[in-house]
XYZ file of N, CA and C in Angstrom:
750
model
N 23.913 11.797 -18.724
C 24.185 11.466 -17.276
C 24.998 12.334 -16.183
N 25.927 13.184 -16.864
C 26.448 13.932 -16.291
C 25.925 15.227 -16.171
N 25.219 15.871 -17.305
C 24.225 17.042 -17.357
C 23.176 16.685 -16.339
N 22.304 15.706 -16.105
C 21.340 15.557 -15.019
C 21.875 15.987 -14.062
N 23.293 15.447 -13.503
C 23.823 15.363 -12.381
C 24.093 16.783 -11.993
N 24.488 17.482 -12.935
C 24.575 19.023 -12.837
C 23.395 19.809 -12.143
N 22.409 19.521 -13.178
C 21.101 19.980 -12.992
C 20.416 19.613 -11.598
N 20.683 18.462 -11.456
C 20.377 18.115 -10.177
C 21.092 18.878 -8.868
N 22.270 18.945 -8.780
C 23.138 19.854 -8.079
C 22.547 21.079 -7.961
N 21.953 21.775 -9.208
C 21.408 23.045 -8.952
C 20.005 23.208 -8.508
N 19.404 21.770 -8.201
C 18.182 22.105 -7.593
C 16.994 22.078 -8.979
N 17.769 21.613 -10.009
C 16.580 21.836 -11.462
C 16.217 20.407 -11.814
N 15.479 19.871 -10.961
C 15.316 18.390 -10.797
C 14.297 18.134 -11.996
N 13.463 19.089 -12.392
C 12.870 18.544 -13.650
C 13.712 18.369 -14.822
N 14.573 19.001 -15.088
C 15.559 19.324 -16.056
C 16.452 18.014 -16.017
N 16.901 17.875 -14.827
C 17.318 16.760 -14.505
C 16.875 15.474 -14.998
N 15.543 15.101 -14.578
C 14.685 14.126 -14.972
C 14.695 13.726 -16.470
N 14.454 14.978 -17.142
C 14.580 14.821 -18.665
C 15.683 14.413 -19.278
N 16.801 14.963 -18.701
C 18.283 14.409 -18.987
C 18.354 13.017 -18.893
N 17.850 12.607 -17.695
C 18.382 11.085 -17.117
C 17.618 10.239 -18.248
N 16.023 10.744 -18.404
C 15.242 9.846 -19.126
C 15.972 9.869 -20.686
N 16.503 10.770 -21.438
C 17.056 10.833 -22.511
C 18.117 9.593 -22.218
N 18.792 9.531 -21.392
C 20.022 8.845 -21.309
C 19.479 7.182 -21.474
N 18.515 7.001 -20.629
C 18.135 5.490 -20.647
C 17.504 5.224 -21.635
N 16.905 6.509 -22.772
C 16.444 5.907 -23.913
C 17.529 5.419 -24.916
N 18.568 6.576 -24.866
C 19.910 5.921 -25.603
C 20.342 4.937 -25.516
N 20.800 4.665 -23.763
C 21.474 3.465 -23.531
C 21.214 2.557 -22.200
N 19.864 2.298 -22.545
C 18.992 1.423 -21.737
C 20.230 0.118 -21.021
N 21.138 -0.198 -21.836
C 21.622 -1.331 -21.341
C 22.883 -1.388 -20.523
N 23.022 0.119 -20.353
C 24.411 0.716 -19.781
C 24.611 0.195 -18.135
N 25.711 0.062 -17.819
C 25.745 -0.451 -16.785
C 25.196 0.610 -15.700
N 25.301 1.664 -15.798
C 25.140 2.825 -15.284
C 23.265 3.078 -15.367
N 22.466 2.298 -16.089
C 21.221 2.563 -16.232
C 20.218 2.430 -15.181
N 20.403 1.302 -14.303
C 19.539 1.620 -13.220
C 19.976 2.328 -12.109
N 21.014 2.882 -11.804
C 21.565 3.571 -11.157
C 21.340 5.214 -11.423
N 20.886 5.541 -12.798
C 20.356 6.671 -13.192
C 18.657 6.686 -12.950
N 18.108 5.133 -13.293
C 16.771 5.158 -12.690
C 16.459 5.568 -11.393
N 17.435 5.303 -10.555
C 17.310 5.740 -9.071
C 17.181 7.147 -8.854
N 18.271 7.658 -9.721
C 18.301 9.144 -9.601
C 16.793 9.801 -9.935
N 16.103 9.393 -11.168
C 15.032 9.830 -11.323
C 14.085 9.644 -10.164
N 14.129 8.509 -9.398
C 13.021 8.314 -8.153
C 13.455 9.557 -7.034
N 14.667 9.513 -6.784
C 15.207 10.449 -6.033
C 14.943 12.104 -6.267
N 14.923 12.228 -7.702
C 14.566 13.737 -7.939
C 12.952 13.870 -7.587
N 12.031 12.997 -8.147
C 10.759 13.184 -7.823
C 10.283 13.348 -6.296
N 11.297 12.652 -5.369
C 11.009 12.506 -3.967
C 11.440 14.272 -3.660
N 12.502 14.597 -4.136
C 12.580 16.200 -3.920
C 11.773 17.108 -4.414
N 11.014 16.893 -5.523
C 10.074 17.435 -5.941
C 8.686 17.294 -5.265
N 8.811 16.268 -4.372
C 7.640 15.758 -3.590
C 6.515 15.388 -4.201
N 6.880 15.045 -5.300
C 5.826 14.076 -6.272
C 5.991 12.479 -5.902
N 5.307 12.072 -4.881
C 5.594 10.825 -4.184
C 5.341 9.948 -5.051
N 3.913 10.084 -5.643
C 3.286 8.970 -6.443
C 4.457 8.547 -7.789
N 5.166 9.550 -8.305
C 5.942 9.463 -9.354
C 7.205 8.650 -8.793
N 7.643 9.132 -7.632
C 8.835 8.610 -6.887
C 8.493 6.802 -6.650
N 7.314 6.701 -6.511
C 7.387 5.065 -6.359
C 7.095 4.210 -7.528
N 6.439 5.141 -8.401
C 6.408 4.420 -9.749
C 7.860 4.152 -10.559
N 8.629 5.191 -10.469
C 9.932 5.191 -10.867
C 10.679 3.956 -10.201
N 10.754 3.918 -8.710
C 11.558 3.027 -7.769
C 10.885 1.745 -8.636
N 9.732 1.625 -8.883
C 9.197 0.265 -9.243
C 9.811 -0.384 -10.452
N 10.401 0.628 -11.340
C 10.819 0.209 -12.568
C 12.403 -0.445 -12.205
N 12.718 0.066 -11.134
C 14.017 -0.983 -10.729
C 14.234 -2.766 -11.055
N 12.865 -3.065 -11.019
C 12.667 -4.749 -11.148
C 13.060 -4.512 -12.426
N 13.019 -4.173 -13.374
C 13.341 -4.033 -14.957
C 14.926 -4.501 -15.157
N 15.734 -4.584 -14.102
C 16.891 -4.386 -14.121
C 17.361 -5.853 -13.474
N 16.682 -6.248 -12.805
C 16.924 -7.387 -12.059
C 17.354 -8.654 -12.521
N 17.643 -9.635 -11.841
C 17.920 -11.034 -12.513
C 17.003 -11.582 -13.546
N 17.505 -11.905 -14.930
C 16.955 -12.595 -15.940
C 16.586 -11.327 -16.722
N 16.688 -10.190 -16.381
C 16.277 -9.138 -17.533
C 17.624 -8.751 -18.394
N 17.020 -7.860 -19.504
C 18.115 -7.686 -20.626
C 19.252 -7.135 -20.186
N 19.285 -6.035 -18.957
C 20.168 -5.295 -18.618
C 20.934 -6.320 -17.602
N 20.552 -7.241 -17.077
C 21.202 -8.301 -16.460
C 21.978 -8.996 -17.185
N 21.802 -9.392 -18.067
C 22.249 -10.641 -18.988
C 23.544 -9.573 -19.810
N 23.114 -8.515 -19.961
C 24.183 -7.667 -20.550
C 25.074 -7.216 -19.867
N 25.087 -7.498 -18.496
C 26.130 -6.766 -17.380
C 26.515 -7.795 -16.425
N 26.813 -9.107 -17.028
C 27.201 -10.456 -16.527
C 28.611 -9.978 -16.009
N 29.361 -9.298 -16.432
C 30.749 -9.120 -16.082
C 30.763 -8.068 -15.165
N 29.395 -7.349 -14.608
C 29.314 -6.467 -13.697
C 28.870 -7.002 -12.280
N 29.445 -8.116 -11.456
C 28.655 -8.572 -10.680
C 28.486 -7.561 -9.549
N 29.141 -7.018 -9.128
C 29.549 -5.976 -8.282
C 27.955 -4.941 -8.287
N 28.017 -4.423 -9.306
C 26.840 -3.771 -9.820
C 25.501 -4.491 -9.778
N 25.840 -5.568 -10.120
C 24.279 -6.632 -10.335
C 23.822 -6.612 -8.754
N 24.575 -6.710 -7.543
C 24.293 -7.086 -6.372
C 23.668 -5.970 -5.752
N 24.491 -4.808 -6.012
C 23.854 -3.629 -5.752
C 22.606 -3.086 -6.201
N 22.377 -3.585 -7.521
C 21.064 -3.127 -8.241
C 19.896 -3.879 -7.600
N 20.402 -5.451 -7.375
C 19.097 -6.259 -6.511
C 18.878 -5.976 -5.306
N 20.056 -5.257 -4.776
C 19.846 -4.674 -3.275
C 18.806 -3.473 -3.176
N 19.181 -2.461 -4.318
C 18.495 -1.164 -4.166
C 16.959 -1.443 -4.713
N 16.794 -2.363 -5.765
C 15.401 -2.783 -6.147
C 14.481 -2.780 -5.035
N 15.037 -3.783 -4.089
C 14.369 -4.293 -2.624
C 14.224 -3.037 -1.702
N 15.101 -2.582 -1.534
C 15.168 -1.562 -0.302
C 14.545 -0.174 -0.590
N 14.822 0.154 -1.954
C 14.172 1.680 -2.251
C 12.572 1.884 -2.183
N 12.058 0.858 -2.615
C 10.507 0.571 -2.916
C 10.142 0.415 -1.355
N 10.602 -0.501 -0.508
C 10.180 -0.423 0.837
C 10.405 0.751 1.601
N 11.535 1.238 1.472
C 11.906 2.442 2.302
C 10.851 3.770 2.010
N 10.590 3.795 0.522
C 9.347 4.643 -0.092
C 7.958 4.368 0.713
N 7.753 2.970 0.840
C 6.464 2.675 1.579
C 6.395 2.974 2.997
N 7.637 2.925 3.671
C 7.906 3.292 4.938
C 7.586 4.611 5.306
N 8.475 5.290 4.478
C 8.444 6.794 4.522
C 6.986 7.529 4.605
N 6.255 7.031 3.311
C 4.665 7.587 3.173
C 3.818 7.041 4.351
N 3.995 5.832 4.853
C 3.115 5.417 5.858
C 3.583 6.058 7.056
N 4.656 6.262 7.436
C 4.900 7.298 8.355
C 4.522 8.661 8.409
N 4.520 9.143 7.482
C 3.931 10.444 6.844
C 2.385 10.617 6.964
N 1.585 9.380 6.722
C 0.249 9.565 7.046
C -0.167 9.179 8.277
N 0.591 8.503 8.986
C 0.242 8.562 10.337
C 0.194 9.685 10.964
N 1.554 10.327 10.952
C 1.473 11.808 11.762
C 0.693 12.847 11.071
N 0.357 12.696 9.811
C -0.700 14.012 9.208
C -2.148 13.431 9.886
N -2.576 12.363 10.048
C -3.648 11.707 10.540
C -3.885 12.295 12.063
N -2.788 12.171 12.671
C -2.540 12.516 14.193
C -2.922 14.221 14.204
N -2.230 14.699 13.399
C -2.460 16.204 13.329
C -3.895 16.304 12.923
N -4.382 15.890 12.031
C -5.803 16.216 11.177
C -6.788 16.035 12.538
N -6.645 15.003 13.185
C -7.268 14.565 14.132
C -7.368 15.816 15.444
N -6.041 15.850 15.728
C -5.928 16.801 16.836
C -6.763 18.266 16.603
N -6.435 18.723 15.374
C -6.872 20.112 14.915
C -8.269 19.993 14.045
N -8.718 18.722 14.039
C -9.902 18.871 13.471
C -10.162 19.196 12.072
N -8.807 19.296 11.157
C -8.929 19.537 9.889
C -9.223 18.802 9.002
N -9.961 18.993 8.072
C -10.644 17.938 7.059
C -9.415 17.835 6.167
N -8.742 19.047 5.796
C -7.554 19.049 4.863
C -6.251 18.208 4.970
N -6.332 18.414 6.281
C -4.799 17.631 6.861
C -5.235 16.249 6.640
N -6.596 15.631 7.053
C -7.191 14.126 6.802
C -6.883 13.772 5.704
N -7.332 14.749 4.715
C -7.475 14.253 3.136
C -6.196 14.287 2.740
N -5.027 14.780 3.378
C -3.478 14.608 2.835
C -3.212 13.503 3.595
N -3.582 13.031 4.805
C -3.218 11.662 5.238
C -3.587 10.422 4.724
N -5.286 10.592 3.986
C -5.603 9.491 3.301
C -4.590 9.504 1.787
N -4.100 10.273 1.194
C -3.645 10.422 -0.110
C -2.178 9.776 0.397
N -1.562 10.176 1.489
C -0.129 9.289 1.975
C -0.537 7.845 2.232
N -1.665 7.613 2.772
C -1.973 6.026 2.897
C -2.276 5.556 1.654
N -2.568 6.105 0.666
C -2.876 5.359 -0.699
C -1.695 5.233 -1.310
N -0.619 6.383 -1.227
C 0.485 6.240 -1.707
C 1.468 4.764 -0.789
N 1.201 5.056 0.235
C 2.127 3.548 0.817
C 1.400 2.720 0.682
N 0.176 2.462 0.656
C -0.706 1.109 -0.018
C 0.100 0.497 -1.504
N 0.328 1.487 -2.214
C 0.630 1.253 -3.694
C 2.111 0.684 -3.578
N 2.867 1.451 -2.662
C 4.560 0.838 -2.770
C 4.776 -0.310 -2.062
N 3.877 -0.744 -0.989
C 3.578 -2.087 -0.273
C 3.080 -3.056 -1.092
N 2.197 -2.918 -1.986
C 1.512 -3.792 -2.920
C 2.496 -4.306 -4.086
N 3.223 -2.881 -4.541
C 4.249 -3.363 -5.750
C 5.396 -4.057 -5.123
N 5.641 -3.708 -3.718
C 6.974 -4.562 -3.069
C 6.864 -5.888 -3.154
N 5.354 -6.419 -2.654
C 5.068 -7.833 -2.566
C 4.907 -8.206 -3.899
N 4.517 -7.749 -4.848
C 4.199 -8.372 -6.036
C 5.510 -8.829 -6.721
N 6.450 -7.977 -6.205
C 8.008 -7.928 -6.865
C 8.774 -8.964 -6.012
N 8.423 -9.211 -4.692
C 9.204 -9.947 -3.794
C 8.089 -10.847 -3.415
N 7.610 -11.849 -3.928
C 6.417 -12.644 -3.419
C 7.326 -13.520 -2.106
N 8.596 -13.773 -2.457
C 9.332 -14.621 -1.360
C 9.991 -14.193 -0.393
N 9.601 -12.883 -0.031
C 10.464 -12.326 0.989
C 9.809 -12.591 2.151
N 10.981 -12.789 3.134
C 10.655 -13.225 4.488
C 9.567 -12.579 5.359
N 9.820 -11.154 4.906
C 8.912 -10.309 5.691
C 7.815 -10.077 5.165
N 7.236 -11.132 4.438
C 5.863 -10.551 3.406
C 4.939 -10.873 4.466
N 4.922 -11.342 5.492
C 3.793 -11.183 6.533
C 3.717 -9.958 7.296
N 4.714 -9.453 7.755
C 4.584 -8.080 8.127
C 4.393 -7.070 7.461
N 4.742 -7.035 6.046
C 4.636 -5.981 4.965
C 3.013 -5.989 4.613
N 2.620 -7.359 4.263
C 1.218 -7.652 4.078
C 0.404 -6.652 5.430
N 0.734 -7.194 6.410
C -0.261 -6.388 7.620
C 0.069 -4.875 7.413
N 1.217 -4.692 6.944
C 1.333 -2.947 6.778
C 0.468 -2.202 5.721
N 0.287 -3.532 4.791
C -0.436 -2.992 3.397
C -2.133 -3.123 3.857
N -2.461 -3.985 4.740
C -3.925 -3.783 5.342
C -4.055 -2.385 5.677
N -3.281 -2.286 6.711
C -3.242 -0.996 7.580
C -3.672 0.081 6.624
N -2.689 0.376 5.729
C -2.708 1.631 4.953
C -3.787 1.590 4.084
N -4.591 0.373 3.674
C -5.537 0.463 2.713
C -6.927 0.706 3.974
N -6.785 0.298 5.042
C -8.032 0.227 5.962
C -8.357 1.823 6.216
N -7.019 2.757 6.470
C -7.201 3.994 7.005
C -7.252 5.098 5.723
N -7.173 4.448 4.826
C -7.560 5.128 3.414
C -8.798 4.849 3.044
N -9.679 4.050 3.785
C -10.794 3.723 3.473
C -11.376 2.981 2.164
N -10.425 2.074 2.138
C -10.384 0.924 0.997
C -10.715 -0.249 1.927
N -12.081 -0.491 2.403
C -12.679 -1.529 3.479
C -12.354 -2.867 2.739
N -12.805 -3.051 1.504
C -12.822 -4.016 0.613
C -11.451 -4.660 0.800
N -10.619 -4.035 -0.194
C -9.200 -4.426 -0.395
C -8.675 -4.773 1.379
N -8.547 -3.733 2.086
C -8.187 -4.032 3.317
C -8.585 -5.532 4.094
N -9.760 -5.959 3.906
C -10.326 -7.005 4.651
C -9.680 -8.350 3.969
N -9.589 -8.027 2.638
C -8.584 -9.268 1.990
C -7.338 -9.388 2.634
N -6.774 -8.275 2.600
C -5.167 -8.511 3.144
C -5.316 -8.969 4.740
N -6.028 -8.364 5.620
C -6.040 -8.630 6.940
C -6.619 -10.499 7.055
N -7.384 -10.914 6.175
C -7.507 -12.178 6.530
C -6.689 -13.052 6.118
N -5.891 -12.519 4.919
C -4.528 -13.062 4.657
C -3.703 -13.400 5.837
N -3.283 -12.322 6.844
C -2.592 -12.164 7.908
C -3.034 -13.032 8.918
N -4.516 -12.891 8.989
C -5.322 -13.774 9.791
C -5.099 -15.183 9.870
N -5.221 -15.625 8.709
C -5.250 -16.889 8.263
C -3.725 -17.559 7.834
N -2.735 -16.941 8.193
C -1.287 -17.155 7.442
C -0.685 -18.291 8.669
N -0.037 -19.388 8.171
C 0.753 -20.068 9.043
C 2.203 -19.821 9.103
N 2.780 -18.653 8.839
C 3.856 -17.995 8.954
C 4.157 -17.410 10.263
N 3.416 -16.998 10.907
C 3.550 -16.090 12.015
C 2.145 -15.978 13.020
N 2.015 -15.687 13.928
C 0.594 -15.249 14.619
C 1.069 -13.789 15.445
N 1.978 -13.236 15.222
C 1.966 -11.921 15.734
C 0.824 -10.840 15.488
N 0.207 -10.648 14.393
C -0.680 -9.813 14.220
C -2.245 -10.869 13.993
N -2.588 -12.101 14.646
C -3.316 -13.014 14.270
C -4.665 -12.296 14.898
N -4.739 -12.020 16.350
C -5.918 -11.336 16.701
C -6.243 -9.793 16.053
N -5.118 -9.173 16.171
C -5.326 -7.707 15.557
C -5.824 -7.708 13.885
N -5.570 -8.670 13.446
C -5.727 -8.770 12.007
C -7.268 -9.458 11.886
N -7.836 -10.506 12.705
C -9.117 -10.990 12.847
C -10.148 -9.642 13.346
N -9.683 -9.103 14.256
C -10.541 -7.905 14.783
C -10.609 -6.870 13.650
N -10.037 -6.508 12.793
C -9.822 -5.612 11.748
C -10.990 -6.204 10.615
N -10.694 -7.509 10.457
C -11.544 -8.026 9.158
C -13.051 -7.577 9.583
N -13.455 -7.592 11.046
C -14.859 -7.009 11.810
C -15.021 -5.614 11.139
N -14.049 -4.514 11.462
C -14.086 -3.193 11.361
C -14.228 -2.963 9.768
N -13.550 -3.737 9.093
C -13.403 -3.588 7.507
C -15.040 -3.788 7.337
N -15.566 -4.878 7.443
C -16.808 -5.051 7.415
C -18.054 -4.060 7.906
N -17.844 -3.595 9.053
C -18.624 -2.511 9.573
C -18.392 -1.252 8.617
N -17.158 -1.144 8.260
C -16.997 0.012 7.219
C -17.868 -0.100 6.110
N -17.888 -1.305 5.371
C -18.535 -1.725 4.041
C -20.038 -1.533 4.254
N -20.505 -2.006 5.643
C -21.806 -1.723 5.748
C -22.311 -0.441 5.868
N -21.467 0.394 6.742
C -22.000 1.835 6.502
C -21.814 2.425 5.367
N -20.804 2.158 4.616
C -20.823 2.815 3.331
C -22.125 2.401 2.326
N -22.446 1.357 2.555
C -23.844 0.989 1.754
C -24.900 1.631 2.085
N -25.071 1.476 3.491
C -26.125 2.355 4.034
C -26.124 3.675 3.311
N -25.023 4.417 3.926
C -24.954 5.641 3.043
C -25.166 5.694 1.603
N -24.814 4.785 0.680
C -25.153 4.997 -0.531
C -26.646 4.620 -0.941
N -27.191 3.849 -0.060
C -28.879 3.581 -0.382
C -28.851 2.470 -0.663
N -27.570 1.278 -0.701
C -28.163 -0.055 -1.310
C -29.103 -0.526 -0.408
N -29.243 -0.361 0.966
C -30.453 -0.976 1.853
C -30.384 0.116 3.064
N -31.829 -0.127 3.450
C -31.986 0.935 4.576
C -31.657 0.147 6.047
N -31.283 0.822 7.155
C -30.704 0.330 8.245
C -31.919 0.214 9.167
N -32.133 -1.144 9.571
C -33.689 -0.968 10.340
C -33.200 -0.838 12.012
N -34.347 -0.157 12.723
C -33.856 -0.197 14.080
C -34.993 -0.682 14.764
N -36.015 -0.867 14.204
C -37.149 -1.368 14.520
C -37.739 -2.507 13.733
N -38.579 -3.391 14.674
C -39.294 -4.931 13.649
C -40.404 -3.942 12.674
N -39.896 -5.113 11.412
C -41.333 -4.714 10.500
C -42.539 -4.869 11.122
N -43.674 -4.064 10.508
C -45.108 -3.878 10.992
C -45.841 -4.990 10.655
N -46.692 -5.511 11.389
C -47.447 -6.744 11.024
C -48.777 -6.158 10.399
N -49.052 -6.632 8.980
C -50.260 -6.100 8.548
C -50.858 -7.121 7.851
N -51.906 -6.882 7.112
C -52.699 -7.692 6.047
C -53.738 -8.590 7.295
N -54.363 -9.260 6.226
C -55.187 -10.406 7.162
C -55.415 -11.662 6.356
N -54.884 -12.642 6.879
C -54.504 -12.784 8.489
C -53.176 -12.046 8.612
N -53.070 -11.481 9.905
C -51.807 -10.773 9.883
C -50.571 -11.421 9.737
N -49.461 -10.710 9.098
C -48.391 -11.314 8.713
C -47.156 -10.215 8.971
N -46.050 -10.582 8.954
C -44.912 -9.909 8.894
C -43.974 -10.094 7.488
N -43.481 -8.890 7.080
C -43.229 -9.025 5.786
C -41.874 -9.449 5.752
N -41.368 -10.363 5.109
C -40.319 -10.977 4.829
C -39.150 -10.095 4.463
N -38.250 -10.062 4.905
C -37.128 -9.061 4.412
C -35.935 -9.754 4.054
N -35.363 -9.653 2.958
C -33.907 -10.340 2.306
C -33.033 -9.387 3.228
N -31.954 -10.379 3.921
C -30.932 -10.099 4.674
C -29.866 -9.720 3.631
N -29.238 -8.591 3.781
C -28.171 -8.183 2.690
C -26.979 -8.862 3.025
N -26.344 -8.994 1.944
C -24.804 -10.357 1.958
C -24.142 -9.756 2.951
N -23.705 -8.038 3.130
C -22.595 -7.802 3.915
C -22.922 -8.197 5.652
N -24.543 -7.995 5.794
C -25.040 -8.063 7.179
C -24.859 -9.672 7.309
N -25.128 -10.482 6.455
C -24.839 -12.071 6.750
C -23.177 -12.484 6.987
N -22.421 -11.541 6.205
C -21.006 -12.102 6.151
C -20.592 -11.528 7.512
N -20.848 -9.977 7.877
C -20.627 -9.441 9.152
C -20.760 -10.291 10.414
N -22.108 -11.238 10.387
C -22.556 -11.874 11.465
C -21.824 -13.008 11.491
N -21.642 -13.791 10.352
C -20.745 -14.965 10.293
C -19.280 -14.673 10.890
N -18.542 -13.855 10.491
C -17.211 -13.286 10.840
C -17.204 -13.103 12.592
N -18.558 -12.479 12.811
C -18.547 -11.937 14.245
C -18.549 -13.227 15.037
N -19.299 -14.293 14.555
C -19.601 -15.640 15.479
C -18.322 -16.316 15.286
N -17.454 -16.199 14.079
C -16.133 -16.876 14.142
C -15.298 -16.118 15.159
N -15.052 -14.980 15.230
C -14.278 -13.890 15.993
C -14.320 -14.365 17.471
N -15.634 -14.650 18.020
C -16.018 -14.967 19.482
C -15.547 -16.335 19.750
N -15.712 -17.228 18.700
C -15.130 -18.628 19.036
C -13.403 -18.416 19.341
N -12.843 -17.932 18.283
C -11.492 -17.741 18.371
C -10.882 -17.217 19.385
N -11.633 -16.033 19.897
C -11.087 -14.739 20.810
C -12.356 -14.693 22.051
N -12.483 -15.879 22.486
C -13.594 -15.747 23.662
C -13.663 -14.557 24.941
N -12.184 -14.202 25.116
C -11.923 -13.251 25.919
C -11.405 -12.008 25.693
N -11.435 -11.891 24.371
C -10.998 -10.597 23.720
C -11.570 -9.114 24.313
N -10.821 -8.255 24.229
C -11.441 -7.219 25.141
C -12.382 -6.392 24.155
N -12.791 -6.553 23.037
C -13.816 -5.883 22.343
C -15.046 -6.939 22.061
């Protein structure tokens, strides 16, 4: 643990991570173990390896109430309380940081028309989504689940994960906890479906028609076409949206 600290102080973060991992392997129930785990996450942050940072922060759950570490350190209530707080706050802060970074990169990418920057923004959105989802999984009863679920939906949408985003937006729209994002989440469900429709057209799942089918044969008849499921779902959601929000700007 001390050697890892020395390495980190000298910006040798990879060496520090190796040292701290060895500590955790040898003394997994040490009262210091979760704090060493947090140091690993911070070291990855300094290395700008944000995916690993989020993964390591997620491991703090292994030290929470009911864990072997928690049982072994029942005589350290102050450390237990700090670990419980740290487990919750660290993962959420990582999600917020990646989300803010993604938004800033997207604005820069759009302003400069840079595909490379926009790709970086998508990567950041993916990391934020991963952290939000992990936080919700670990804290299902959190009072701010409504807001965090909306943030998860946003990061999924802007990273192009329309199907997953639709599920989360619908969860927010149909929630009885709050109505702050009711209209926005309902509208975003439509945008997700439109995104899925455009994606399927691009992939050749079906052709997008702009004209009526030709009348052919004797006697003349119109070819009966099967309406794609995504189109039926989009029509259904649009009808529901108009009923919910007859005066909506969109």
